[in-house]
C-alpha positions as a printed Julia matrix, in Angstrom:
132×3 Matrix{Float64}:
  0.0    0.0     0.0
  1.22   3.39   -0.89
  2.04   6.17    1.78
  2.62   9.52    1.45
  5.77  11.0     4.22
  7.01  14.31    4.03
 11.01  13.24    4.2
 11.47  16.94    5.34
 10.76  15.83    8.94
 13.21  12.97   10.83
 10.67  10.77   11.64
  9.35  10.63    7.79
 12.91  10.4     6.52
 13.72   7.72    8.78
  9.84   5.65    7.36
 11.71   6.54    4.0
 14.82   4.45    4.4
 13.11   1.86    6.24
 10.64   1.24    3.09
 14.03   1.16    0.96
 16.23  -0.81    2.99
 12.92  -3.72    3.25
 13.49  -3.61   -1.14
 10.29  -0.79   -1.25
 10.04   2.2    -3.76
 10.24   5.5    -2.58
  9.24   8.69   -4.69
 11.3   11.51   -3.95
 12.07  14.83   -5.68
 14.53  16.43   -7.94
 15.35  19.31   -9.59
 13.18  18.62  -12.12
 10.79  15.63  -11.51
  9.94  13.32   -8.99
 12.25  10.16   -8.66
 10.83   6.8    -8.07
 13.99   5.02   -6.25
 15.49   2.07   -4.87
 18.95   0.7    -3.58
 20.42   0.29   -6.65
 22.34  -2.94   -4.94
 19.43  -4.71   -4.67
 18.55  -6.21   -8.19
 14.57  -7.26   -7.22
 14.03  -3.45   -5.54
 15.86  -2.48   -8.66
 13.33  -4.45  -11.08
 10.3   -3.06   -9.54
 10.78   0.28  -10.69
 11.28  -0.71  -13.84
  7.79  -2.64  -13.84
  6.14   0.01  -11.7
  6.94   2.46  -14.76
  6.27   0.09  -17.55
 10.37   0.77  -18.29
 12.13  -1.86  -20.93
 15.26  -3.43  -19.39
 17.2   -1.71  -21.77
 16.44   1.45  -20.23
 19.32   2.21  -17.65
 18.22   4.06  -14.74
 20.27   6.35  -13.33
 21.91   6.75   -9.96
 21.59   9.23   -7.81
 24.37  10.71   -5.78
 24.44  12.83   -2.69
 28.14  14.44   -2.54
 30.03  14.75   -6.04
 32.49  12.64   -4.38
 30.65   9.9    -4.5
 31.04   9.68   -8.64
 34.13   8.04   -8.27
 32.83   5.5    -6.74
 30.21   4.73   -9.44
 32.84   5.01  -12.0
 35.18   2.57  -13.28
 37.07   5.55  -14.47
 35.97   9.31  -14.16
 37.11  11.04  -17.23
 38.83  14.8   -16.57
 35.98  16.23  -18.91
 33.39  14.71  -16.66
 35.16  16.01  -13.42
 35.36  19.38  -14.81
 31.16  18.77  -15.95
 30.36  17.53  -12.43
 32.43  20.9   -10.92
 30.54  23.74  -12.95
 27.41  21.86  -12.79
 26.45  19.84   -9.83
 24.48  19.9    -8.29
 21.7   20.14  -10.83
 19.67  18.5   -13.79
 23.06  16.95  -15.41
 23.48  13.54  -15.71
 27.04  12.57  -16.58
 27.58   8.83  -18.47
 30.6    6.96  -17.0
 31.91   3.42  -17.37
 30.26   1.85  -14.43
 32.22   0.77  -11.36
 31.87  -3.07  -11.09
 29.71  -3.15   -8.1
 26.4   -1.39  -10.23
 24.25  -3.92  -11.28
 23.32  -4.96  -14.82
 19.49  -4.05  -13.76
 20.51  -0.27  -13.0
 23.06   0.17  -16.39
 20.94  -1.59  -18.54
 23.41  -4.29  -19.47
 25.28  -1.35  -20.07
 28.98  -0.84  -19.41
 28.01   2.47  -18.59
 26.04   4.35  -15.58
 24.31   7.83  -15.84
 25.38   9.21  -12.3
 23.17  12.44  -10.98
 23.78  14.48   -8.08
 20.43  16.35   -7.47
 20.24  19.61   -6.35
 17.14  18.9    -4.05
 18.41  18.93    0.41
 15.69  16.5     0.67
 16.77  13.79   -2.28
 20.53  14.33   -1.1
 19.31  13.59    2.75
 17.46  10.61    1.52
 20.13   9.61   -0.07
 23.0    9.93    2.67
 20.88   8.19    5.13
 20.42   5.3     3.36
């Protein structure tokens, strides 16, 4: 059953990571949209977005970040351009496309050998996002 928190407040943010940690969705916001997430290390959490929006397989998802730090680790490699990207533009609506870090599933990158990496510029998405 769906629930509506407001993750602004401690004891909603905390409901928030619980449903993610137990392999739930959560919708949270962006800069632009509203995300519907998962831990990307958890393939089945992962696949239920994907049916929950009707999204092929194919499609990669992409991860959300909540310190530009944190690209590197996503990244098999982080190309200078992208560094320089992530500097002038994060946080924000960029996406940057990196080889993927061996840890990020095949469900998030698509199959890919590539991961779109975002760093939002939302507090709320990058609180979610530490927390868990």
């Amino acid at each position: 059953m769906a629930k509506i928190l407001h993750i602004d407040k401690d004891t909603d943010l905390r409901a928030a990571v619980e449903a993610l940690r137990e392999g739930r969705l959560v919708a949270f916001p962006t800069e632009t949209v509203y995300g519907l997430g998962a831990i990307a290390t958890e393939p089945a959490a992962v696949r239920a977005v994907f049916a929950a929006k009707g999204r092929p397989a194919d499609n990669p998802l992409i991860l959300h970040i909540a310190d530009s730090g944190d690209l590197a680790r996503c990244a098999s490699a982080v190309p200078p351009l992208a560094e320089r990207l992530a500097e002038h533009f994060w946080p924000g609506p960029l996406t940057l496309v990196v080889p993927r870090a061996a840890w990020v599933p095949d469900e998030v990158s698509g199959g890919l050998d590539t991961v779109g990496v975002r760093l939002p510029d939302d507090d709320t998405a990058r609180r979610l996002i530490r927390a868990v």
